[in-house]
Amino acid sequence: MHMRYDADVLIIGGGMVGAALACALGRQGFDVHVVEARAPEPYAPEQPLDLRVSAVSLASQNLLEAVGAWRHVLASRAAPFRRMRVWDREGPGETDFDSRDIGEPFLGHIVENRLLQLALWQAAEGVESIHWHCPARLDALRVDDDGVVARLSDGVTVRAALVVGADGARSRVRELANIGLTQWDYDVEALVATVRTAAPQQDITWQRFTPSGPQALLPLPGPHASLVWYLPPDEVARLKALDDRTFLDALLRAFPSELGGIEALLGRGSFSLTRRHAQAYARPRLVLAGDAAHTIHPLAGQGVNLGFMDVAALAEVLVAARARNEDIGALHVLQRYERQRRGDNLLMQSAMDAFHHLFKPARGPLPWLRGLALRMANDLPPLRRLLTRRATGRAGDLPRIARTGRLK
C-alpha cells in the first residue's frame, strides 16, 4: 500500500546528527519524520568495542542531556577524561590541559559512535511526534513553493515544510539539491586500533607528534584504549597486512611508554581523511547539517561536536521562527542558521588544516615552530585556559541549548 504522510520537518539520516535534531524538534512539538537505512544494534555489555569513537565535548553533552539521551549514554559505555597532554617527540615542546584549570570536572567523554546513535534513538522512543521510516532511503525529492515532497525506497511519500539533509558526507540530499562541494584529500590516513591494555587507562587523552606522523590515545572504559596513528596510505596498507602479533609489536615499538603493555588487539581499521565543505547550507525548504555540510580533519576530535552544534543552532532557529509565525522552510529563516554555523565550521576546518601542516612530519623550521607553540600554550596560563575552554566546546557564542542544556 502506498502511504502518504504530512510533516513539519523531514530528516534524511537517523545517525547521530539526524537523531539529535529529531529529538530536539520533537520535544518542542514539531511533527518530525526521520528516514534511515539501518537501525543501531541494541546494546549488550559483552559486545566488542567499536572502532569509531568520538570525543564528546561538554557543550555537546549539554545538548544530549537536554534531549534526554545522555542518561542512556551513561547507562551503556563512556570514558570520561579530565586531562589532555600534547607533546612533540622531536623537541622539548609539551603542554597539559586540565579541566580543573577552568573549574570543570571533565573535558569530555569518549563514546562509541554507535552508542551515541542508540542513545538518541532511545530518547526518541517516548516522543509521539517523532516518526521513523527504517529501513528506507530517499529516492526522489521535489521542492515547490508550498513544501517538499520526498519519495522513499519503501514506497512511502512524505510532504513536509522543510527537509534536512543529515545523511553524511556523501549526502543524497545535497546531491539532489545541486549544492556544490569544496573538498580535498589529506595526504594521510587514520590507522585505528582498539586494544586491551595491561592496566586501566587513566582519565587522560594524549597526542604525540613523531617523525612518522601524529599518534593519539583515547581512553575507553576499563583496561581499553583506542589508538590512532596518522600515516601515508602505503604505510597504512603495509601495517594492515601484518598478522595480529606482528601488528601489536609494531604498535608497542611505535607508541610511547605511557601506553603501558597491550594484552590483546580487539580490532583495527583505517579511514581516509577528506576535508569537505558545502558551498551553501540552505536552499528554499532544504538545509544541510553535520557531515552533509562539512567534514574535518579528526586531529582534535571535533567532527561530531560540530555536527551537534549544527543541531543546536538549527533547532534554536526553527523554534524561534515558529514562535514568530514564520514559515520554517523560508530561505531567509534557514539562512539565519547558515550564518551562525558556516563561519564557525570554516574556522575550525582552517584551524585543523593549520595543525595538520604544522605537525606533519617535516624538516627545517617546522619542528622548532611546533615546540614554540606547545611551550607557549603551556607557559601562558591565560592562553592555556582559553584553549582548554575551547576544547570543551564552551567558548564563543553558543546556541542556548549548548550553553545551558535548555532550548528555551
XYZ file of N, CA and C in Angstrom, residues 27-120:
282
model
N 10.679 17.235 20.822
C 10.356 17.670 22.179
C 9.735 19.059 22.211
N 9.850 19.796 21.117
C 9.229 21.114 21.028
C 7.916 21.075 20.235
N 7.427 19.871 19.960
C 6.124 19.736 19.332
C 6.111 19.720 17.822
N 7.262 19.764 17.176
C 7.301 19.630 15.722
C 6.954 18.192 15.335
N 6.201 18.040 14.252
C 5.933 16.715 13.712
C 7.104 16.351 12.800
N 7.897 15.372 13.221
C 9.169 15.062 12.573
C 9.132 13.642 12.018
N 9.549 13.471 10.781
C 9.730 12.151 10.180
C 11.214 11.978 9.864
N 11.756 10.802 10.195
C 13.181 10.520 10.018
C 13.337 9.301 9.119
N 14.205 9.397 8.131
C 14.476 8.309 7.195
C 15.880 7.784 7.456
N 15.994 6.485 7.701
C 17.300 5.890 7.993
C 17.347 4.476 7.422
N 18.498 4.116 6.852
C 18.642 2.808 6.212
C 18.771 1.671 7.213
N 19.377 1.949 8.372
C 19.636 0.848 9.310
C 19.563 1.342 10.742
N 18.828 0.614 11.571
C 18.718 0.969 12.984
C 19.974 0.532 13.731
N 20.361 1.254 14.781
C 21.525 0.834 15.571
C 21.237 -0.458 16.324
N 22.260 -1.277 16.446
C 22.125 -2.548 17.163
C 21.925 -2.289 18.654
N 20.995 -3.007 19.298
C 20.808 -2.832 20.747
C 22.103 -3.105 21.506
N 22.231 -2.473 22.664
C 23.458 -2.583 23.451
C 23.420 -3.796 24.372
N 24.549 -4.460 24.484
C 24.767 -5.504 25.486
C 26.187 -5.339 26.013
N 26.394 -5.465 27.337
C 27.722 -5.204 27.921
C 28.838 -6.048 27.322
N 28.495 -7.258 26.853
C 29.546 -8.137 26.334
C 29.920 -7.825 24.889
N 29.247 -6.887 24.257
C 29.572 -6.547 22.872
C 30.978 -5.974 22.763
N 31.682 -6.304 21.678
C 33.014 -5.710 21.494
C 32.923 -4.208 21.274
N 33.986 -3.522 21.630
C 34.058 -2.077 21.418
C 34.152 -1.769 19.927
N 33.459 -0.724 19.504
C 33.512 -0.307 18.105
C 34.794 0.474 17.822
N 35.217 0.441 16.560
C 36.399 1.204 16.164
C 36.124 2.702 16.120
N 34.934 3.079 15.706
C 34.617 4.504 15.547
C 34.124 5.075 16.870
N 34.893 6.006 17.403
C 34.538 6.660 18.665
C 34.631 8.172 18.476
N 34.007 8.907 19.399
C 34.042 10.370 19.358
C 34.372 10.915 20.730
N 35.049 12.067 20.739
C 35.300 12.800 21.981
C 34.175 13.817 22.139
N 33.207 13.505 22.992
C 32.022 14.347 23.164
C 32.358 15.495 24.104
N 32.233 16.716 23.624
C 32.566 17.898 24.417
C 31.478 18.181 25.446
N 31.780 19.084 26.380
C 30.790 19.458 27.388
C 29.602 20.171 26.753
N 29.844 20.972 25.716
C 28.731 21.638 25.033
C 27.818 20.612 24.368
N 28.406 19.596 23.738
C 27.595 18.538 23.141
C 26.868 17.738 24.212
N 27.522 17.530 25.349
C 26.863 16.839 26.458
C 25.619 17.610 26.908
N 25.708 18.939 26.952
C 24.531 19.741 27.301
C 23.375 19.462 26.351
N 23.666 19.407 25.055
C 22.634 19.105 24.070
C 22.036 17.725 24.322
N 22.898 16.734 24.536
C 22.423 15.365 24.738
C 21.602 15.240 26.011
N 21.974 15.981 27.047
C 21.174 15.986 28.268
C 19.807 16.609 28.014
N 19.779 17.695 27.253
C 18.526 18.410 27.004
C 17.526 17.564 26.227
N 18.010 16.691 25.348
C 17.093 15.876 24.543
C 16.861 14.496 25.146
N 17.392 14.264 26.349
C 17.119 13.022 27.058
C 17.977 11.840 26.676
N 19.099 12.077 25.985
C 19.927 10.969 25.513
C 21.109 10.658 26.415
N 21.598 11.645 27.171
C 22.845 11.445 27.898
C 22.729 10.337 28.939
N 21.585 10.208 29.583
C 21.428 9.149 30.592
C 21.554 7.770 29.949
N 21.133 7.648 28.704
C 21.282 6.368 28.006
C 22.747 6.112 27.653
N 23.484 7.174 27.327
C 24.923 7.027 27.080
C 25.608 6.488 28.327
N 25.334 7.109 29.473
C 25.988 6.701 30.718
C 25.568 5.303 31.145
N 24.378 4.865 30.731
C 23.917 3.520 31.076
C 24.587 2.452 30.218
N 25.267 2.864 29.151
C 25.975 1.898 28.308
C 27.473 1.990 28.581
N 28.227 2.668 27.713
C 29.677 2.767 27.909
C 30.148 4.160 27.545
N 30.943 4.753 28.425
C 31.557 6.056 28.153
C 32.759 6.199 29.067
N 33.800 6.829 28.578
C 35.023 7.032 29.363
C 35.271 8.528 29.519
N 35.098 9.076 30.729
C 35.389 10.498 30.927
C 36.891 10.749 30.918
N 37.284 11.924 30.453
C 38.694 12.302 30.562
C 38.787 13.721 31.099
N 39.742 13.914 31.989
C 39.918 15.188 32.678
C 41.113 15.962 32.143
N 42.075 15.252 31.557
C 43.307 15.891 31.108
C 43.585 15.549 29.643
N 44.331 16.414 29.011
C 44.770 16.191 27.638
C 46.224 16.637 27.539
N 47.081 15.715 27.177
C 48.514 16.003 27.089
C 48.939 15.966 25.628
N 49.718 16.964 25.213
C 50.196 17.061 23.837
C 51.693 17.317 23.883
N 52.468 16.524 23.133
C 53.907 16.768 23.097
C 54.508 16.324 21.769
N 55.731 16.796 21.535
C 56.467 16.529 20.305
C 57.662 15.656 20.656
N 57.747 14.502 20.024
C 58.843 13.584 20.339
C 60.204 14.145 19.967
N 60.227 15.056 18.999
C 61.494 15.557 18.481
C 61.990 16.816 19.179
N 61.250 17.319 20.148
C 61.680 18.556 20.790
C 61.131 18.676 22.194
N 61.433 19.789 22.860
C 61.032 19.967 24.253
C 59.598 20.453 24.424
N 58.903 20.734 23.334
C 57.564 21.285 23.449
C 56.580 20.300 24.050
N 55.824 20.741 25.043
C 54.824 19.896 25.695
C 53.826 20.799 26.404
N 52.570 20.391 26.407
C 51.569 21.129 27.171
C 50.530 20.166 27.713
N 49.969 20.530 28.852
C 48.945 19.722 29.509
C 47.721 20.590 29.770
N 46.574 20.096 29.331
C 45.306 20.773 29.594
C 44.563 19.991 30.673
N 44.023 20.701 31.654
C 43.368 20.054 32.788
C 42.039 20.749 33.042
N 40.981 19.960 33.184
C 39.651 20.541 33.399
C 39.584 21.366 34.675
N 40.434 21.060 35.652
C 40.404 21.818 36.907
C 40.832 23.265 36.700
N 41.610 23.523 35.638
C 42.035 24.899 35.361
C 40.861 25.808 35.013
N 39.757 25.219 34.555
C 38.588 26.030 34.186
C 37.377 25.677 35.052
N 37.625 24.975 36.156
C 36.555 24.685 37.103
C 35.541 23.664 36.629
N 35.962 22.742 35.757
C 35.063 21.705 35.256
C 35.544 20.336 35.734
N 34.623 19.399 35.956
C 35.047 18.066 36.396
C 35.716 17.256 35.294
N 35.332 17.498 34.028
C 35.880 16.750 32.899
C 36.072 17.694 31.714
N 36.898 17.260 30.774
C 36.977 17.930 29.476
C 35.968 17.344 28.496
N 35.623 16.078 28.692
C 34.677 15.419 27.801
C 34.627 13.937 28.084
N 33.964 13.202 27.191
C 33.838 11.749 27.303
C 34.132 11.122 25.937
N 34.802 9.977 25.958
C 34.988 9.187 24.746
C 33.842 8.182 24.678
N 33.091 8.213 23.576
C 31.912 7.359 23.423
C 31.932 6.751 22.022
N 31.557 5.483 21.933
C 31.426 4.844 20.627
C 30.289 5.502 19.840
N 30.521 5.732 18.554
C 29.512 6.402 17.731
C 28.186 5.648 17.721
N 28.256 4.329 17.646
C 27.015 3.546 17.611
C 26.204 3.742 18.877
N 26.873 3.859 20.021
C 26.151 4.024 21.277
C 25.572 5.427 21.404
N 26.230 6.425 20.812
C 25.632 7.760 20.758
C 24.345 7.732 19.934
N 24.404 7.100 18.773
C 23.208 6.998 17.938
C 22.110 6.232 18.668
N 22.463 5.112 19.282
C 21.476 4.302 20.001
C 20.827 5.094 21.129
N 21.620 5.841 21.886
C 21.078 6.634 22.992
C 20.061 7.651 22.484
N 20.316 8.233 21.328
C 19.384 9.207 20.764
C 18.106 8.532 20.275
